[in-house]
Short mmCIF file of C-alpha atoms in Angstrom, two decimals:
data_model
loop_
_atom_site.label_atom_id
_atom_site.label_comp_id
_atom_site.label_asym_id
_atom_site.label_seq_id
_atom_site.Cartn_x
_atom_site.Cartn_y
_atom_site.Cartn_z
CA MET A 18 113.02 109.85 92.06
CA ALA A 19 109.89 107.68 92.03
CA ILE A 20 107.20 108.31 94.64
CA PHE A 21 107.74 104.70 95.67
CA GLU A 22 109.07 101.37 94.45
CA GLY A 23 107.37 98.11 95.32
CA ALA A 24 103.81 97.43 96.44
CA GLY A 25 101.42 100.24 97.20
CA VAL A 26 98.11 99.20 98.72
CA ALA A 27 94.90 100.54 97.20
CA LEU A 28 93.35 100.63 100.64
CA VAL A 29 89.69 99.95 101.40
CA THR A 30 87.72 102.46 103.45
CA PRO A 31 86.12 100.65 106.40
CA PHE A 32 82.55 101.63 107.24
CA TYR A 33 80.27 101.13 110.20
CA ALA A 34 76.97 99.33 109.65
CA ASP A 35 75.29 102.70 109.05
CA GLY A 36 77.74 103.50 106.24
CA THR A 37 79.82 106.14 108.04
CA VAL A 38 83.60 105.90 107.98
CA ASN A 39 85.09 103.74 110.73
CA TYR A 40 88.24 105.68 111.56
CA ASP A 41 89.31 103.31 114.33
CA LYS A 42 89.42 100.42 111.87
CA LEU A 43 91.08 102.59 109.25
CA GLU A 44 93.90 103.30 111.69
CA GLU A 45 94.24 99.57 112.42
CA LEU A 46 94.41 98.75 108.71
CA LEU A 47 97.06 101.41 108.15
CA GLU A 48 99.21 100.06 110.97
CA GLU A 49 98.87 96.49 109.68
CA GLN A 50 99.90 97.58 106.19
CA ILE A 51 102.98 99.39 107.45
CA ALA A 52 103.92 96.45 109.67
CA GLY A 53 103.49 94.13 106.67
CA GLY A 54 106.06 96.01 104.61
CA THR A 55 103.73 97.85 102.26
CA ASP A 56 105.69 100.51 100.38
CA ALA A 57 102.95 103.15 99.95
CA VAL A 58 99.28 103.64 100.73
CA ILE A 59 96.77 104.89 98.18
CA SER A 60 93.90 106.63 99.93
CA CYS A 61 90.47 107.12 98.37
CA GLY A 62 91.01 105.29 95.13
CA THR A 63 88.53 102.94 93.49
CA THR A 64 89.08 100.33 96.21
CA GLY A 65 88.45 102.99 98.84
CA GLU A 66 84.96 103.66 97.40
CA SER A 67 85.76 107.31 96.76
CA SER A 68 83.04 107.49 94.11
CA THR A 69 80.37 107.24 96.85
CA MET A 70 81.99 109.74 99.22
CA SER A 71 81.16 113.41 99.54
CA HIS A 72 84.10 115.74 98.95
CA GLU A 73 84.20 116.43 102.70
CA GLU A 74 84.37 112.72 103.57
CA HIS A 75 86.95 112.11 100.86
CA LEU A 76 89.27 114.80 102.15
CA ASP A 77 88.70 113.85 105.79
CA VAL A 78 89.88 110.29 105.00
CA VAL A 79 92.96 111.63 103.21
CA ARG A 80 93.74 113.97 106.12
CA PHE A 81 93.31 111.18 108.67
CA THR A 82 95.50 108.83 106.63
CA CYS A 83 98.30 111.39 106.36
CA GLN A 84 98.10 112.16 110.09
CA LYS A 85 98.31 108.51 111.11
CA VAL A 86 100.98 107.43 108.62
CA LYS A 87 103.19 110.34 109.76
CA GLY A 88 105.60 110.09 106.85
CA ARG A 89 106.57 106.47 107.48
CA ILE A 90 105.59 105.53 103.92
CA PRO A 91 104.27 107.72 101.09
CA VAL A 92 100.56 108.52 101.01
CA ILE A 93 99.10 108.92 97.52
CA ALA A 94 95.62 110.46 97.41
CA GLY A 95 93.11 109.58 94.73
CA THR A 96 91.81 112.96 93.58
CA GLY A 97 90.57 112.32 90.05
CA SER A 98 87.20 113.45 88.70
CA ASN A 99 85.45 113.86 85.38
CA SER A 100 85.24 117.56 86.23
CA THR A 101 88.59 119.32 85.97
CA SER A 102 87.64 121.96 88.55
CA GLU A 103 86.61 119.27 91.07
CA ALA A 104 89.87 117.40 90.51
CA VAL A 105 91.80 120.65 91.04
CA HIS A 106 89.96 121.29 94.32
CA LEU A 107 90.52 117.77 95.64
CA SER A 108 94.16 117.80 94.58
CA VAL A 109 94.93 121.15 96.20
CA GLU A 110 93.27 120.08 99.45
CA ALA A 111 95.06 116.69 99.43
CA GLN A 112 98.39 118.47 99.10
CA LYS A 113 97.45 120.73 102.03
CA ALA A 114 96.58 117.59 104.03
CA GLY A 115 100.11 116.26 103.58
CA ALA A 116 99.73 113.78 100.72
CA ASP A 117 103.03 112.82 99.09
CA GLY A 118 101.49 112.29 95.68
CA LEU A 119 98.23 112.14 93.72
CA LEU A 120 96.54 109.46 91.62
CA LEU A 121 94.33 110.92 88.90
CA VAL A 122 91.98 108.66 86.97
CA THR A 123 91.13 109.61 83.41
CA PRO A 124 87.96 111.75 83.35
CA TYR A 125 85.18 109.22 82.93
CA TYR A 126 81.87 109.63 81.03
CA ASN A 127 82.76 112.90 79.27
CA LYS A 128 84.95 111.00 76.77
CA ALA A 129 87.49 113.76 76.28
CA THR A 130 89.74 113.76 73.23
CA GLN A 131 93.48 113.22 73.64
CA LYS A 132 93.83 117.01 73.44
CA GLY A 133 91.23 117.31 76.20
CA LEU A 134 93.05 114.78 78.38
CA ILE A 135 96.29 116.73 78.04
CA ALA A 136 94.50 119.97 78.95
CA HIS A 137 92.71 118.33 81.90
CA TYR A 138 95.85 116.89 83.46
CA THR A 139 97.97 119.95 82.76
CA GLU A 140 95.42 122.18 84.51
CA ILE A 141 95.43 119.99 87.62
CA ALA A 142 99.22 119.71 87.67
CA LYS A 143 99.59 123.50 87.54
CA ALA A 144 97.56 123.80 90.76
CA VAL A 145 99.86 121.59 92.88
CA THR A 146 103.55 120.88 93.36
CA ILE A 147 103.51 117.24 94.53
CA PRO A 148 104.03 114.41 92.02
CA ILE A 149 101.13 112.98 90.05
CA LEU A 150 100.42 109.50 88.71
CA LEU A 151 97.97 109.13 85.84
CA TYR A 152 95.51 106.25 86.26
CA HIS A 153 94.59 104.46 83.05
CA ILE A 154 91.69 102.03 83.43
CA PRO A 155 89.55 102.20 80.29
CA GLY A 156 87.39 99.26 81.39
CA ARG A 157 85.92 101.46 84.14
CA THR A 158 86.11 104.93 82.61
CA GLY A 159 85.29 104.32 78.95
CA VAL A 160 88.32 106.46 78.07
CA THR A 161 91.49 105.19 76.40
CA MET A 162 94.59 107.34 76.73
CA THR A 163 97.16 106.68 74.02
CA PRO A 164 100.80 105.92 74.82
CA GLU A 165 101.73 109.14 73.02
CA THR A 166 99.44 111.19 75.29
CA MET A 167 100.76 109.57 78.46
CA VAL A 168 104.38 110.11 77.49
CA THR A 169 103.72 113.69 76.38
CA LEU A 170 102.26 114.47 79.82
CA CYS A 171 105.10 112.80 81.73
CA ARG A 172 107.73 114.47 79.55
CA ASP A 173 106.27 117.97 79.34
CA VAL A 174 104.58 118.51 82.74
CA PRO A 175 107.24 118.48 85.48
CA ASN A 176 105.15 116.99 88.29
CA ILE A 177 103.39 114.32 86.23
CA VAL A 178 105.81 111.48 86.85
CA GLY A 179 104.13 108.19 86.04
CA ILE A 180 101.20 105.94 85.29
CA LYS A 181 99.13 103.31 87.03
CA GLU A 182 98.38 101.06 84.05
CA ALA A 183 95.31 98.84 84.35
CA SER A 184 94.37 98.42 80.70
CA GLY A 185 95.98 94.99 80.46
CA ASN A 186 97.11 95.92 76.94
CA PHE A 187 100.76 94.91 76.95
CA SER A 188 101.39 96.05 73.41
CA ALA A 189 100.36 99.58 74.44
CA ILE A 190 102.30 99.32 77.71
CA ALA A 191 105.45 98.30 75.83
CA LYS A 192 104.97 101.27 73.50
CA ILE A 193 104.70 103.61 76.50
CA MET A 194 108.05 102.43 77.78
CA HIS A 195 109.61 102.53 74.30
CA LEU A 196 108.54 106.16 73.83
CA ALA A 197 109.26 107.20 77.42
CA ASP A 198 113.03 106.94 77.37
CA GLY A 199 113.02 106.90 81.17
CA CYS A 200 110.51 109.69 81.86
CA VAL A 201 107.65 107.40 83.03
CA ASP A 202 107.39 105.64 86.41
CA LEU A 203 105.16 102.70 85.56
CA TYR A 204 103.02 100.73 88.05
CA SER A 205 100.78 97.76 87.43
CA GLY A 206 97.13 98.34 88.22
CA ASN A 207 96.42 94.60 87.94
CA ASP A 208 97.62 92.17 90.60
CA ASP A 209 97.88 89.30 88.11
CA GLN A 210 100.32 91.27 85.94
CA ILE A 211 102.91 92.58 88.40
CA VAL A 212 105.88 90.59 87.14
CA PRO A 213 105.15 90.98 83.41
CA LEU A 214 104.80 94.74 83.80
CA MET A 215 107.95 95.03 85.90
CA SER A 216 109.79 93.18 83.15
CA LEU A 217 109.06 96.18 80.91
CA GLY A 218 110.62 98.55 83.43
CA GLY A 219 107.81 98.97 85.96
CA LYS A 220 108.46 100.18 89.49
CA GLY A 221 105.86 97.96 91.17
CA VAL A 222 102.12 97.70 91.71
CA ILE A 223 99.19 99.60 93.14
CA SER A 224 97.48 96.61 94.62
CA VAL A 225 94.16 95.28 95.84
CA LEU A 226 95.83 92.02 96.91
CA SER A 227 97.94 93.98 99.42
CA ASN A 228 94.83 94.58 101.52
CA VAL A 229 94.82 90.92 102.54
CA ALA A 230 98.42 89.87 101.82
CA PRO A 231 100.68 92.89 102.32
CA ALA A 232 103.88 91.01 103.08
CA GLN A 233 103.49 88.67 100.12
CA THR A 234 102.67 91.44 97.65
CA HIS A 235 105.61 93.49 98.89
CA GLU A 236 107.88 90.48 98.45
CA ILE A 237 106.75 89.83 94.86
CA CYS A 238 108.03 93.30 94.01
CA ALA A 239 111.05 93.29 96.32
CA SER A 240 112.28 89.98 94.92
CA TYR A 241 112.06 91.31 91.39
CA LEU A 242 113.78 94.57 92.28
CA ARG A 243 116.73 92.78 93.89
CA GLY A 244 117.13 90.53 90.84
CA ASP A 245 115.45 87.32 92.04
CA VAL A 246 113.06 87.13 89.12
CA LYS A 247 112.44 83.42 89.60
CA LYS A 248 111.17 83.87 93.16
CA SER A 249 109.06 86.84 92.11
CA MET A 250 107.53 84.84 89.27
CA GLU A 251 106.81 81.87 91.52
CA MET A 252 105.08 84.10 94.08
CA GLN A 253 103.07 85.80 91.33
CA LEU A 254 101.83 82.45 90.05
CA GLU A 255 101.10 81.15 93.55
CA ALA A 256 98.86 84.17 94.20
CA LEU A 257 96.83 83.85 90.98
CA PRO A 258 93.91 81.78 92.39
CA LEU A 259 93.45 84.29 95.21
CA ILE A 260 93.74 87.22 92.82
CA ASP A 261 91.11 85.65 90.57
CA ALA A 262 88.80 85.24 93.57
CA LEU A 263 89.38 88.87 94.59
CA PHE A 264 88.08 89.95 91.19
CA CYS A 265 85.26 87.44 90.66
CA GLU A 266 82.91 90.35 91.36
CA VAL A 267 83.65 94.01 90.81
CA ASN A 268 86.30 95.52 93.09
CA PRO A 269 86.06 96.28 96.03
CA ILE A 270 83.21 93.83 96.75
CA PRO A 271 85.43 90.73 97.15
CA VAL A 272 88.30 92.39 99.00
CA LYS A 273 85.95 93.83 101.62
CA ALA A 274 84.39 90.39 101.99
CA ALA A 275 87.87 88.92 102.39
CA LEU A 276 88.83 91.40 105.10
CA ASN A 277 85.59 90.66 106.93
CA LEU A 278 86.28 86.92 106.69
CA MET A 279 89.68 87.64 108.28
CA GLY A 280 87.97 89.43 111.17
CA LYS A 281 89.24 92.87 110.10
CA GLU A 282 85.73 94.39 110.29
CA ALA A 283 85.98 96.43 107.09
CA GLY A 284 82.21 96.72 107.21
CA PRO A 285 79.64 97.00 104.43
CA LEU A 286 79.79 98.56 100.98
CA ARG A 287 77.96 101.65 99.88
CA LEU A 288 75.26 101.36 97.24
CA PRO A 289 75.20 100.76 94.34
CA LEU A 290 77.71 98.08 95.37
CA THR A 291 76.12 95.13 97.17
CA GLU A 292 77.45 92.29 99.29
CA MET A 293 79.17 89.36 97.64
CA GLU A 294 77.07 86.46 96.33
CA PRO A 295 77.25 83.41 98.64
CA GLY A 296 78.66 81.16 95.93
CA HIS A 297 81.43 83.60 95.17
CA GLN A 298 82.14 84.00 98.87
CA GLU A 299 82.71 80.25 99.09
CA ILE A 300 85.20 80.45 96.22
CA LEU A 301 86.94 83.36 97.93
CA ALA A 302 87.16 81.61 101.30
CA LYS A 303 88.62 78.50 99.66
CA ALA A 304 91.25 80.56 97.83
CA MET A 305 92.16 82.38 101.03
CA LYS A 306 92.56 79.10 102.91
CA ASN A 307 94.71 77.62 100.15
CA TYR A 308 96.89 80.74 100.24
CA GLY A 309 97.23 80.49 104.01
CA ILE A 310 95.57 83.75 105.04
CA LEU A 311 92.35 82.28 106.46
#
């Protein structure tokens, strides 16, 4: 059984002005997501600025998230690293904290071979018992995982169950699903490609858009899953201008700006990320107004 079907939110981590984690706001955001119909929460992924957190902060946020969600929806913890031993440590501790699953980005910078990727993921999977999603985003990591490697891992390692695919390469994605023969739970890592990816057998999306439009993102997936492809497609297309605005600067710069525009007090970003350029913020605000969320 899949960890979840539908829209999982890649949740931001709200900070105070001094850069420390704002746990009061984090709890508010979690409650709003659950109330909005979000199907899973992804804690400490890219959107959550995990790359600028210490291991202690990272695990504290995962623990807090699990405690507040209390099993109402699955919590998937981002625990990837370019160091296998660090990823093992984070993954083991996230399981202890109560996470329902793990999201493991390909090990960036090192540029492992396909053999190295298989060894890396297998080592992490041996250390835990909860299900694992691979996270393929070569534009950020500089590492391309082949369809054959992904399917080998999902087929041969019992608790590696699926993939968050953010390459945008639909020829490769189709090959994954051709080779998989049902052993891969596939999720879109790109909000502008939810419906196309679900048409190839995807289970849903791990979404940035859900931070600001949880009900709508949930419904894009829910409509597709209940067979109303036309409605799903129409909602996907309607959201495109907002999605474009949410990615006009590197994620999570725009989505934090959007939440702040909505009065959600997500706070600042941690360096090296900087606040959104004024011109881009105008584009974002216009898109939000046109979409009816501002």
